One Martini backbone bead per residue (centre of mass of N, CA, C, O) as a GRO file, in nm:
protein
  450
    1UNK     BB    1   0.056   0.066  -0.016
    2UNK     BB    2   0.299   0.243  -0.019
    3UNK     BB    3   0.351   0.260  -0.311
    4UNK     BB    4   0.081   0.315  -0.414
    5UNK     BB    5   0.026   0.566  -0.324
    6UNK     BB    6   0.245   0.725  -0.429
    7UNK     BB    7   0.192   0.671  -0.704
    8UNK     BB    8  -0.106   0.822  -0.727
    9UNK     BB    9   0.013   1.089  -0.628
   10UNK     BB   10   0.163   1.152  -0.873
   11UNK     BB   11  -0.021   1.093  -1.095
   12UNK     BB   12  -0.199   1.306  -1.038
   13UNK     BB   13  -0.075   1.554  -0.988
   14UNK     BB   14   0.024   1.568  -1.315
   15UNK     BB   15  -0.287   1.556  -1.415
   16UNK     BB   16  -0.350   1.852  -1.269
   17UNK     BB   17  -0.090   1.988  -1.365
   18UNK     BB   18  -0.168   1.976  -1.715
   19UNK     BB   19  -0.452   2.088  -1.720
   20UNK     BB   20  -0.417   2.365  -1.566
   21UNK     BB   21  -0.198   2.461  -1.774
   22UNK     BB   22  -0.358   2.447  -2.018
   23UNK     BB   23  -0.603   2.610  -1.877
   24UNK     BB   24  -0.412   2.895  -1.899
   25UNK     BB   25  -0.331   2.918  -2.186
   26UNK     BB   26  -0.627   2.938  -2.288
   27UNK     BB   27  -0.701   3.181  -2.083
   28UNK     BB   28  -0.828   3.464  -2.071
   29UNK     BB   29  -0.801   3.794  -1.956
   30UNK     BB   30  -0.967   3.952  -1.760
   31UNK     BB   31  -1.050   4.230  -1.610
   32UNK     BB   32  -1.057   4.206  -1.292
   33UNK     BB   33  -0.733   4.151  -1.267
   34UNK     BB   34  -0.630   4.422  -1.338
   35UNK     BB   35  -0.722   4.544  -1.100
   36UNK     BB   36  -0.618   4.668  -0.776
   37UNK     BB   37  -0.810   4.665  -0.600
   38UNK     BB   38  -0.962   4.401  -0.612
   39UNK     BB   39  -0.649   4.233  -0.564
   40UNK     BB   40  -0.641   4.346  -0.267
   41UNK     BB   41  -0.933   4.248  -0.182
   42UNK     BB   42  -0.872   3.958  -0.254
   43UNK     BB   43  -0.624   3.952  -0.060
   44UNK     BB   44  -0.743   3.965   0.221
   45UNK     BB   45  -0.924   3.738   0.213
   46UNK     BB   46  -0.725   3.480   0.123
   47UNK     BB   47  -0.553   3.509   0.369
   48UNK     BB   48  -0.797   3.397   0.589
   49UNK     BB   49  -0.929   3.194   0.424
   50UNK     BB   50  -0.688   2.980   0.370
   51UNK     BB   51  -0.640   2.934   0.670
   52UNK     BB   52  -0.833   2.844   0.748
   53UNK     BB   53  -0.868   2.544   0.516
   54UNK     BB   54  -0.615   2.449   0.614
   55UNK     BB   55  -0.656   2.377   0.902
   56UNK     BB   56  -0.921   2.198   0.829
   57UNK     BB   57  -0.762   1.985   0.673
   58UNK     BB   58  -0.525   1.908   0.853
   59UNK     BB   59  -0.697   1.721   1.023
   60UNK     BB   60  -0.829   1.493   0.819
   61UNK     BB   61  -0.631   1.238   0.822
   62UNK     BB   62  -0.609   1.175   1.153
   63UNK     BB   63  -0.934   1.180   1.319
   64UNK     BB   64  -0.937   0.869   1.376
   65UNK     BB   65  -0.652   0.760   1.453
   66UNK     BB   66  -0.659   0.897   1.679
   67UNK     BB   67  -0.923   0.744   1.844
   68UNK     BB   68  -0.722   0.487   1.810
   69UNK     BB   69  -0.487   0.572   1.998
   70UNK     BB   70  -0.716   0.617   2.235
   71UNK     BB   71  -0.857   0.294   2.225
   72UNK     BB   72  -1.140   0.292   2.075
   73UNK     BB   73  -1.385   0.207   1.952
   74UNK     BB   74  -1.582   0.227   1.684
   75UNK     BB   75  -1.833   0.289   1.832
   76UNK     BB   76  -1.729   0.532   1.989
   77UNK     BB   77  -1.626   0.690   1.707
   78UNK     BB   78  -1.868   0.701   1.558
   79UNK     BB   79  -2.035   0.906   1.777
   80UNK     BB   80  -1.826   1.118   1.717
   81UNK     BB   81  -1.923   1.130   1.438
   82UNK     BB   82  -2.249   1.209   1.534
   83UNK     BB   83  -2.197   1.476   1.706
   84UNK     BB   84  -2.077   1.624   1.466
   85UNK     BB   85  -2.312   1.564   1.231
   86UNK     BB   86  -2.531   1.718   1.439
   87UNK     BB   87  -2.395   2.023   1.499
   88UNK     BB   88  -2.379   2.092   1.231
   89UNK     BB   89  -2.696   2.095   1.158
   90UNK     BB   90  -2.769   2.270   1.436
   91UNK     BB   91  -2.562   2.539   1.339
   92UNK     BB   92  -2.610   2.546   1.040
   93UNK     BB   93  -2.898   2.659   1.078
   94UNK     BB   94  -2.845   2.942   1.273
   95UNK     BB   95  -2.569   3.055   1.123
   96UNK     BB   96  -2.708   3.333   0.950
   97UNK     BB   97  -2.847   3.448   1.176
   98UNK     BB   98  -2.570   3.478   1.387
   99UNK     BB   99  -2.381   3.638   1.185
  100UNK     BB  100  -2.591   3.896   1.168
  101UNK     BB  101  -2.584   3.968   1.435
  102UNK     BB  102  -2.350   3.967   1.491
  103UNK     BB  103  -2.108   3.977   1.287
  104UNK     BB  104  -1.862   3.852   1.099
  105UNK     BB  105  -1.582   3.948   1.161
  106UNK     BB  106  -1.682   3.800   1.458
  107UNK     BB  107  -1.718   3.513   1.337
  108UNK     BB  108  -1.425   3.454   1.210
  109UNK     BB  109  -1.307   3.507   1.533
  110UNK     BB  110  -1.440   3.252   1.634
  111UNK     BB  111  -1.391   3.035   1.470
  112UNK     BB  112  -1.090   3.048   1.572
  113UNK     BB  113  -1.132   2.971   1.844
  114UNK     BB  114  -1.311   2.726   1.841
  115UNK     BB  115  -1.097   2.539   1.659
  116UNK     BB  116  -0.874   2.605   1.890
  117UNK     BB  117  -1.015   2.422   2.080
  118UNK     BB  118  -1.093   2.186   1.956
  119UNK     BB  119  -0.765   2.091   1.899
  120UNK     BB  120  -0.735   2.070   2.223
  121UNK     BB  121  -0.922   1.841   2.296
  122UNK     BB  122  -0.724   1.608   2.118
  123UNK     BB  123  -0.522   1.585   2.389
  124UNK     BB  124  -0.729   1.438   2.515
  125UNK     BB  125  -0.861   1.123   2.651
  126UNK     BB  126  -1.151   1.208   2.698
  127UNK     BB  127  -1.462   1.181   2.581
  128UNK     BB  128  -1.627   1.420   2.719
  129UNK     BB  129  -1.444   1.600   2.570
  130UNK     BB  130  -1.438   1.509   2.246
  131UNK     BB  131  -1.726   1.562   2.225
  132UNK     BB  132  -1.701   1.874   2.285
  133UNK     BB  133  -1.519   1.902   2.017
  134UNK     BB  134  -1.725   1.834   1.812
  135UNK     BB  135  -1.938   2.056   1.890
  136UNK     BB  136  -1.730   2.275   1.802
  137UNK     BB  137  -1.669   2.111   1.503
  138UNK     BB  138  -1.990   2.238   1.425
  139UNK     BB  139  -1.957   2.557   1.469
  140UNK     BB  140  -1.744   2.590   1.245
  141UNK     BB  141  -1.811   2.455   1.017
  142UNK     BB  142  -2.057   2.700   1.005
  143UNK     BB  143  -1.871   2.949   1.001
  144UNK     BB  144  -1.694   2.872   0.735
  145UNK     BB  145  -1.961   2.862   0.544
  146UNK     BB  146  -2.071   3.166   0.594
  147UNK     BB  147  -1.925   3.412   0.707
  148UNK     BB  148  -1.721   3.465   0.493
  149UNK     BB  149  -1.903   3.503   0.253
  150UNK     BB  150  -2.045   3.705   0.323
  151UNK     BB  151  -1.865   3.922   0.405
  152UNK     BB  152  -1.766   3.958   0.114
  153UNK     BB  153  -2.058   4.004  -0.036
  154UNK     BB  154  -2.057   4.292   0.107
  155UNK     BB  155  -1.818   4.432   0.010
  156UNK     BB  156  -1.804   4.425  -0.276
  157UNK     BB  157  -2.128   4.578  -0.286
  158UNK     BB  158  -2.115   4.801  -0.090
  159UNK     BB  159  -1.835   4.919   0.025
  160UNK     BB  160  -1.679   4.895  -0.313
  161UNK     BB  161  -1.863   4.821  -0.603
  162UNK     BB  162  -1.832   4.648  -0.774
  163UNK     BB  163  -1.918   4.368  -0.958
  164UNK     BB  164  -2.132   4.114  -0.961
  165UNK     BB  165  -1.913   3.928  -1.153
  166UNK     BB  166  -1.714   3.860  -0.964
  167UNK     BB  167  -1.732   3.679  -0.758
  168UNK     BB  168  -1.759   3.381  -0.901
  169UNK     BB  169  -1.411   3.449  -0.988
  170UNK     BB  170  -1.330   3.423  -0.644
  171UNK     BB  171  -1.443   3.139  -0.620
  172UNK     BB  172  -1.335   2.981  -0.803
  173UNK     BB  173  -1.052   3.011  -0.721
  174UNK     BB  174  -1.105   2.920  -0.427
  175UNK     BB  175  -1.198   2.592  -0.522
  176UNK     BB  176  -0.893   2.585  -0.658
  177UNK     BB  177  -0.719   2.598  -0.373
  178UNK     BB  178  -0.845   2.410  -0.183
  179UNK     BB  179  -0.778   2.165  -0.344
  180UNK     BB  180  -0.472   2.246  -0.255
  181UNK     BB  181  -0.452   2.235   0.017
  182UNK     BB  182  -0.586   1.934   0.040
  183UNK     BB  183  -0.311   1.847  -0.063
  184UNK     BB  184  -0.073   1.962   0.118
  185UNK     BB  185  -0.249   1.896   0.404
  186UNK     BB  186  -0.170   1.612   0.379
  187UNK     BB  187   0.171   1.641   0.303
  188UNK     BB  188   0.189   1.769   0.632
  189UNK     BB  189   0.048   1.567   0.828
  190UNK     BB  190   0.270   1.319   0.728
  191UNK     BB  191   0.521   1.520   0.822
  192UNK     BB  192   0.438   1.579   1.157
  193UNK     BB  193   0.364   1.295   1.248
  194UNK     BB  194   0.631   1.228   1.221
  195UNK     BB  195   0.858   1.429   1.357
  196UNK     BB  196   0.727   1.567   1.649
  197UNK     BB  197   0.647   1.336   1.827
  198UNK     BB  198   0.276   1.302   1.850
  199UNK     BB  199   0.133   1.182   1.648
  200UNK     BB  200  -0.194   1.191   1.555
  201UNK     BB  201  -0.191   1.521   1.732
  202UNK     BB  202  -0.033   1.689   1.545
  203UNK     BB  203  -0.219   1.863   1.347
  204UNK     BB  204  -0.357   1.983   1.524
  205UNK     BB  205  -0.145   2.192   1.651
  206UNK     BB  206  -0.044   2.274   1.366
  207UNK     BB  207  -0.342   2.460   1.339
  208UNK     BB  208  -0.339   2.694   1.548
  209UNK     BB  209  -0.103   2.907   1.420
  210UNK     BB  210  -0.335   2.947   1.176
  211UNK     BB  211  -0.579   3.034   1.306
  212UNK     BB  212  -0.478   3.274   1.451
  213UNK     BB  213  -0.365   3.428   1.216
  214UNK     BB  214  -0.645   3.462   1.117
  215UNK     BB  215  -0.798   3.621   1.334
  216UNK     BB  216  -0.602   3.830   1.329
  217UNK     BB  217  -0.640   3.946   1.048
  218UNK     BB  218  -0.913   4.003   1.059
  219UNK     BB  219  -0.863   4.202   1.325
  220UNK     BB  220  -0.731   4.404   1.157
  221UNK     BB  221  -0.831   4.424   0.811
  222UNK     BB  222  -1.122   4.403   0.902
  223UNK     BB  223  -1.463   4.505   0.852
  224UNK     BB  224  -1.756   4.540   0.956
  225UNK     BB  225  -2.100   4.395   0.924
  226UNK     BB  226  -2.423   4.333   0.806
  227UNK     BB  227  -2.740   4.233   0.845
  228UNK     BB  228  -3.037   4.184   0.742
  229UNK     BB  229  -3.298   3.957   0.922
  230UNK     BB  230  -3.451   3.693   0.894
  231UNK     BB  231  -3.655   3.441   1.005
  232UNK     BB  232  -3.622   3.157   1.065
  233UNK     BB  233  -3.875   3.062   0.983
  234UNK     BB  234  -3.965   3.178   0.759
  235UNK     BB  235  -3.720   3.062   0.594
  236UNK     BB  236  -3.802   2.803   0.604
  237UNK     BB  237  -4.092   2.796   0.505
  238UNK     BB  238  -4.001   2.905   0.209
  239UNK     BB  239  -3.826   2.640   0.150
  240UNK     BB  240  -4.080   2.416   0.188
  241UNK     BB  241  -4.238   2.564  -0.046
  242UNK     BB  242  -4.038   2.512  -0.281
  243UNK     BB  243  -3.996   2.191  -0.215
  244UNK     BB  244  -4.278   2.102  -0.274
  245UNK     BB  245  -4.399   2.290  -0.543
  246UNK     BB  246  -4.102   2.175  -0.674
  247UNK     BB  247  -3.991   1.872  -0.845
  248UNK     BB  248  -3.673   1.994  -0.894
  249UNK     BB  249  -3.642   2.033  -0.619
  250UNK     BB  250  -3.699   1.745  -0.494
  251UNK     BB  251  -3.508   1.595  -0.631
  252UNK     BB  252  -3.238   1.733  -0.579
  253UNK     BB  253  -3.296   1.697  -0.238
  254UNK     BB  254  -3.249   1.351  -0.279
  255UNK     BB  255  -2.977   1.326  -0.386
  256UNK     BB  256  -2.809   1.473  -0.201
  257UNK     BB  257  -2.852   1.321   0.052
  258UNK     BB  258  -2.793   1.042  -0.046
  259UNK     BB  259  -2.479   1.125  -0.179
  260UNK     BB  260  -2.381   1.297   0.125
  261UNK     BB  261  -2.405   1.037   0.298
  262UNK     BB  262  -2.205   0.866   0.195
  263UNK     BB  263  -1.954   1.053   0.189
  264UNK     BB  264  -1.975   1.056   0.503
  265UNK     BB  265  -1.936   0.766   0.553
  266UNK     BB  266  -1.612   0.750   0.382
  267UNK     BB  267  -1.498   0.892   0.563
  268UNK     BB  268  -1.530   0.698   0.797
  269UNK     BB  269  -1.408   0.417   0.625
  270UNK     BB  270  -1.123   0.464   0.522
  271UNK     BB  271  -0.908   0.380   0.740
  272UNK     BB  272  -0.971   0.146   0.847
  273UNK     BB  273  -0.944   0.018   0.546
  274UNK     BB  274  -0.617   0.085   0.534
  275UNK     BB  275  -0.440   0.105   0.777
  276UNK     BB  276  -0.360  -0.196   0.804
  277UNK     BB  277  -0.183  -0.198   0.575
  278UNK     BB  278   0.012   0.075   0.545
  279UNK     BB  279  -0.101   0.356   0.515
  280UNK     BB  280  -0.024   0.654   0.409
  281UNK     BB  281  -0.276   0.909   0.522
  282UNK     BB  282  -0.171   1.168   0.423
  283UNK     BB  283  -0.148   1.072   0.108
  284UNK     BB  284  -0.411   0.911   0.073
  285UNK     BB  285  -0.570   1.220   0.133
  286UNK     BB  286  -0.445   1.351  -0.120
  287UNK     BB  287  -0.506   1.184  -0.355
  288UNK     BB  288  -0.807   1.281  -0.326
  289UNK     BB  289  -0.776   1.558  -0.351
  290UNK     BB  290  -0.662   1.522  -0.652
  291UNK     BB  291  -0.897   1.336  -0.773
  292UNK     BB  292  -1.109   1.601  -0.734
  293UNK     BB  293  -0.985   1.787  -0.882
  294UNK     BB  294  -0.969   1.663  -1.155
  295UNK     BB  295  -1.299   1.620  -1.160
  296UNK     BB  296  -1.296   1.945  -1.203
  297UNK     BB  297  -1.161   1.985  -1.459
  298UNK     BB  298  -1.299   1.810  -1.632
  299UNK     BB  299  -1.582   1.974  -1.605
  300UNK     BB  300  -1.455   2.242  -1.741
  301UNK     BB  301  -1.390   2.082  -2.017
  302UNK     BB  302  -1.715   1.940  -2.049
  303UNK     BB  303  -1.833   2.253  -2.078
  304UNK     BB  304  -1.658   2.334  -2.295
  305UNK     BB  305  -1.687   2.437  -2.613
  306UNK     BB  306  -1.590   2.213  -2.704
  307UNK     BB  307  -1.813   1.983  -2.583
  308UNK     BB  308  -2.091   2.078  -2.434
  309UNK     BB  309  -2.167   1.939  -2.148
  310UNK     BB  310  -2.399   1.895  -1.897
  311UNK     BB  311  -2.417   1.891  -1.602
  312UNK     BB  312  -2.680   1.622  -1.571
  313UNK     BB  313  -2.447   1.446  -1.698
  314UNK     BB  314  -2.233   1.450  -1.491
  315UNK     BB  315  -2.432   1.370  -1.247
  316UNK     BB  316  -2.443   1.099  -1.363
  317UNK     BB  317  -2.186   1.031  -1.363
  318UNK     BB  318  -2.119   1.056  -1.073
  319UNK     BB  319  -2.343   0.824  -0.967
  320UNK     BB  320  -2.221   0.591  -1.149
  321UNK     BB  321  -1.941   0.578  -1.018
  322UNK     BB  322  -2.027   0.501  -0.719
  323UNK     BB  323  -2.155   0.258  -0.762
  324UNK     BB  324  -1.938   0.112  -0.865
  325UNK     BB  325  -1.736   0.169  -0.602
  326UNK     BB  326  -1.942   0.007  -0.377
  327UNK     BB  327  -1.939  -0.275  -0.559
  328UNK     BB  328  -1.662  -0.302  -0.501
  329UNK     BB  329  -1.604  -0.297  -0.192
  330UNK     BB  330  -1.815  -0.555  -0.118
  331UNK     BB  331  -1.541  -0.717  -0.212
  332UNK     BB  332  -1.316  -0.635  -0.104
  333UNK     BB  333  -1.386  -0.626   0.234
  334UNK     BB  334  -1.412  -0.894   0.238
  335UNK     BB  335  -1.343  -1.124   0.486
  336UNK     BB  336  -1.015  -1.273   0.406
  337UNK     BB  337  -1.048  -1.063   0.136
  338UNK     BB  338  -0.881  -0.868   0.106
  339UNK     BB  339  -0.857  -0.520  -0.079
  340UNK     BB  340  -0.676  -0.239  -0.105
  341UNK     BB  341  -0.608  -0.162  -0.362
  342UNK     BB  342  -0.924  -0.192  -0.458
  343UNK     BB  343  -1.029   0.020  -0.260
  344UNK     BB  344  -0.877   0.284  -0.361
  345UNK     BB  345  -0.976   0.299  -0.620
  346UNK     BB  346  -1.242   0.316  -0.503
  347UNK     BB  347  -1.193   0.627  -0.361
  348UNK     BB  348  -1.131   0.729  -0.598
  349UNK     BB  349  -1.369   0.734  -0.772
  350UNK     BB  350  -1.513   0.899  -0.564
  351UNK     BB  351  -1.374   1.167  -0.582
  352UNK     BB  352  -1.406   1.218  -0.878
  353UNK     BB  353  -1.709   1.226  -0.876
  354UNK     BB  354  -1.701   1.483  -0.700
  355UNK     BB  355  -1.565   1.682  -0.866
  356UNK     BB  356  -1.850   1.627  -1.053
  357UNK     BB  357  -2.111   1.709  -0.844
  358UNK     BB  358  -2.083   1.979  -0.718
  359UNK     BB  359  -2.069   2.161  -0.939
  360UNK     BB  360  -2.327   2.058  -1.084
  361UNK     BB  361  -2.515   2.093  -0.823
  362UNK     BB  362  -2.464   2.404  -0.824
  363UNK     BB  363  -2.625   2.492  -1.094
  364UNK     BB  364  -2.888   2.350  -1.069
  365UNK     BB  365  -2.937   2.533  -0.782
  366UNK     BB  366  -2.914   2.816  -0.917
  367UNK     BB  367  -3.153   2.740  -1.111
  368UNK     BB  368  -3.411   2.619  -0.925
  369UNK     BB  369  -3.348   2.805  -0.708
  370UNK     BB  370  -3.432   3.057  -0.545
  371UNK     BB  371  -3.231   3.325  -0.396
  372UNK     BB  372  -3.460   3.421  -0.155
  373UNK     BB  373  -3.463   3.040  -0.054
  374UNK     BB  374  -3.191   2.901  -0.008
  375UNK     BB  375  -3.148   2.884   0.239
  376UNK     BB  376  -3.426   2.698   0.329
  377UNK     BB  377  -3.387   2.495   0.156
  378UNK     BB  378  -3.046   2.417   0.259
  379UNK     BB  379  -3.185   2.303   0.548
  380UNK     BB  380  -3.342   2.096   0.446
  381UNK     BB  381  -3.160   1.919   0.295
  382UNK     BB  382  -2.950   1.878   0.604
  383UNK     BB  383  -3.153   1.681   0.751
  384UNK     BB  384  -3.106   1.426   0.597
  385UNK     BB  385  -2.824   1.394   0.524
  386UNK     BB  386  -2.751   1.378   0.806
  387UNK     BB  387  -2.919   1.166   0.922
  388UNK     BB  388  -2.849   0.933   0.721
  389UNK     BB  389  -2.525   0.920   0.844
  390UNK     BB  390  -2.605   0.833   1.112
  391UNK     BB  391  -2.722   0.603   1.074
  392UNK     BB  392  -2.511   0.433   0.923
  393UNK     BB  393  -2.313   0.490   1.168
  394UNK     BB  394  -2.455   0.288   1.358
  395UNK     BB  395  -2.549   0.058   1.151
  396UNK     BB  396  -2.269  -0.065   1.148
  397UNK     BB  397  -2.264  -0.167   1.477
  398UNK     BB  398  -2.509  -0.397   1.480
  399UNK     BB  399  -2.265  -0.589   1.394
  400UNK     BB  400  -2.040  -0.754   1.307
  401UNK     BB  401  -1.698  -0.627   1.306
  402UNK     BB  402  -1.624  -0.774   1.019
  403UNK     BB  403  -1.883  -0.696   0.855
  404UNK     BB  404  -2.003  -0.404   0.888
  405UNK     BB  405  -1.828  -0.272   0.636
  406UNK     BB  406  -1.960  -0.441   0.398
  407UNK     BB  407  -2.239  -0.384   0.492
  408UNK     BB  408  -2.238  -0.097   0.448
  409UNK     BB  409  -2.179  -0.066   0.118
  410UNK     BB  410  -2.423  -0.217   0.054
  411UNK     BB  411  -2.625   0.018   0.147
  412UNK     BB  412  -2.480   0.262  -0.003
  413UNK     BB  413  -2.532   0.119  -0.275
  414UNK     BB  414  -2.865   0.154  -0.230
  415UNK     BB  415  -2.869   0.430  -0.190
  416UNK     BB  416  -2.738   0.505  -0.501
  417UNK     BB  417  -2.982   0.349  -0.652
  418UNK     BB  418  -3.180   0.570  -0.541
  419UNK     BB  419  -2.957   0.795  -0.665
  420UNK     BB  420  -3.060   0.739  -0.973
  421UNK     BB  421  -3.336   0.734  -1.014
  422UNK     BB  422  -3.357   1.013  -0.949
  423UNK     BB  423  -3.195   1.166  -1.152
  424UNK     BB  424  -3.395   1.015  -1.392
  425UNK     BB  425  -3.636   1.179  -1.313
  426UNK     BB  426  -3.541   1.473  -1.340
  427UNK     BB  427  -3.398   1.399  -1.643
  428UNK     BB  428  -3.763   1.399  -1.701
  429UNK     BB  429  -3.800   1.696  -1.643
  430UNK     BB  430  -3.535   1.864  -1.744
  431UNK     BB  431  -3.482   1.787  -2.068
  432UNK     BB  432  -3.659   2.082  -2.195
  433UNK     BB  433  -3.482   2.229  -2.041
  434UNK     BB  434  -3.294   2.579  -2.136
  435UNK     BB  435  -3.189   2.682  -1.815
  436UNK     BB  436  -3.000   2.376  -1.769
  437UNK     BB  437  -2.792   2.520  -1.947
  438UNK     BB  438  -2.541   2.557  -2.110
  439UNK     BB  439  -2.430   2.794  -2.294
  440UNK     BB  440  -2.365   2.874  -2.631
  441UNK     BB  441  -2.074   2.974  -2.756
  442UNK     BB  442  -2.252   3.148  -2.980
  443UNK     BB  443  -2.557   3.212  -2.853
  444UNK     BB  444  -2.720   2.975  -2.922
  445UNK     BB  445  -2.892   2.771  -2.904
  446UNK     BB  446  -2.910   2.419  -2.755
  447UNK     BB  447  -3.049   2.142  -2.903
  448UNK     BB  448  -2.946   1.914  -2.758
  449UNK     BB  449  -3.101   1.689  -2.520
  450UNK     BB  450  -3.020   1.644  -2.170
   0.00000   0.00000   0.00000
């Protein structure tokens, strides 16, 4: 396993920047990009936005190793992982009501308070210490991924009047930076935690001096915003009025939850399955990281005007590759018959599969619900998402410990041929939208049916 991982990670390494050189060479320098004023305030918001990023990112390949560490059952490892995902939806739901509340730039300087508490309390073996760490790491979670993007959003339009249209090309950087940093992070956590001497909790140490930096540079360069808030209540009712009204929202809702409770599932297992192998833990996060990164630069090259294929493709084809991936698993895990080789390359083809799910998945989301409903949508959407991956990991542990594991990727194989149905409804309600179509480089209608 130690040669397969440096080799897969060489080699996807090598696939995602040579698309990504060729696809700097082939595109046109943008007006936004010439702006000084603008790289300036990109800048700004990049420096505490990727400390975030990156501090996150490097805790995540040794977090089960951690608590293998000190010795806990792999059912309370589960637990520790449910209390993780019940706090994200838990806090996720009131997180943009509490940022406009406190207002940004403090709930910024929370994420990294609260973050570096996450990170001391892996230095305990205390189980409701780590408990607590769980459900601090769920309060900062939703505050990493609401607070920042308001904040800059409020800036770019209000402080600054930027265009409107410089954002997407902002964050679009900014998701192709993110998996550059996932994969930095993964060999980052594996070289930390040969070196420092402290094993599997080096990476959540070396995680704190990025985070007080984020904060630090934020309560220094960043000015503070608010926003008028919506009742939460309202927020939620027109989510869920929307999500009932309009059958391609609820398609939409069904894939989603069903798709990334896997995902979240695949977190959770993927350690067990290679670790006693002696996979570096490390190199094989970067490899999915980079497997994933892969999966996005395809997405840009098969939607770009040579290919002109549709997001819709996309996600069939990514709950496709998934579905394949799974049905590897329940074979390579067969308890006896261990393939860690084969079963690598299939977390590797999930991650690829992710590539290519979120880009789509985000394009269709923005096209399908109205922008003044998305928070109350996507609040009903996390709610089963979350559900049904803690039934999951609980339902893991329900079974032999030798087969839970195969067990698992079992059920996740047939929720998966779940959302491949759902895919399949959506594809015959929104085949003939002209709206759910990337545009034809020509300007021209795009003919061929979604």
């Amino acid at each position: 396993m130690l040669v397969t991982a440096y080799l897969a990670f060489v080699v996807l390494l090598a696939s995602c920047l040579g698309l990504e050189l060729s696809r700097c060479r082939a595109k046109p320098p943008g007006r936004a990009c010439s702006n000084p004023s603008f790289l300036r305030f990109q800048l700004d918001f990049y420096q505490v936005y990727f400390l975030a990023l990156a501090a996150d990112w490097l805790q995540a390949p040794y977090l089960y190793k951690l608590y293998q560490h000190y010795h806990f059952l792999e059912g309370q490892i589960a637990i520790l992982y449910v209390c993780g995902l019940a706090s994200t939806v838990l806090f996720g739901l009131v997180a943009s009501s509490l940022v406009d509340w406190l207002g940004r730039k403090k709930s910024c300087v929370l994420f990294s308070l609260t973050y570096s508490l996450c990170c001391l309390t892996k230095l305990s073996w205390d189980y409701f210490v780590l408990l607590m760490g769980r459900a601090l790491g769920g309060l900062s979670t939703a505050l990493l991924f609401s607070a920042f993007e308001a904040w800059y959003i409020h800036e770019h339009m209000e402080r600054h009047d930027f265009p409107a249209e410089w954002i997407p090309a902002t964050f679009a950087r900014a998701a192709f930076w993110n998996h550059v940093l996932a994969v930095v992070a993964g060999v980052a956590a594996e070289a930390v935690t040969c070196w420092m001497g402290l094993g599997p909790v080096a990476p959540f140490v070396a995680a704190i001096p990025l985070l007080a930096l984020a904060g630090a540079l934020a309560l220094h360069n960043w000015g503070e915003n608010y926003d008028r808030q919506r009742a939460f209540s309202r927020t939620c009712a027109g989510g869920l009025r929307c999500l009932l009204s309009d059958r391609r929202v609820l398609l939409l809702g069904t894939i989603q939850a069903l798709f990334e409770s896997v995902i979240f599932i695949f977190v959770f297992l993927w350690t067990p399955v290679l670790d006693p192998h002696g996979a570096p833990l490390g190199i094989v996060f970067s490899s999915f990281m980079a497997a994933s990164l892969l999966g996005s630069s395809l997405y840009r090259i098969a939607t770009s005007k040579r290919y002109h294929l549709q997001p819709m493709h996309l996600l069939s084809l990514a709950v496709l590759i998934v579905v394949f991936s799974l049905f590897m698993l329940t074979f390579s895990t067969s308890p006896g018959q261990e393939n860690p080789v084969e079963s690598f390359i299939a977390f590797l083809l999930i991650e690829l599969a992710c590539g290519l799910y979120f880009p789509s998945m985000s394009f269709l989301r923005r096209k399908v619900i109205p922008e003044t409903e998305q928070a109350g949508v996507l609040n009903w959407f996390r709610v089963p998402l979350h559900l049904l991956a803690c039934l999951g990991l609980l339902v893991l542990h329900d079974s032999d410990h030798k087969t839970g594991t195969r067990n698992m990727f079992s059920i996740c194989s047939a929720v998966m041929v779940m959302a491949l149905l759902a895919v399949v409804g959506l594809f015959t309600v929104v085949r003939h939208n002209a709206e759910l179509r990337v545009p034809s480089p020509t300007g021209e209608p795009y003919a061929p049916e979604l």
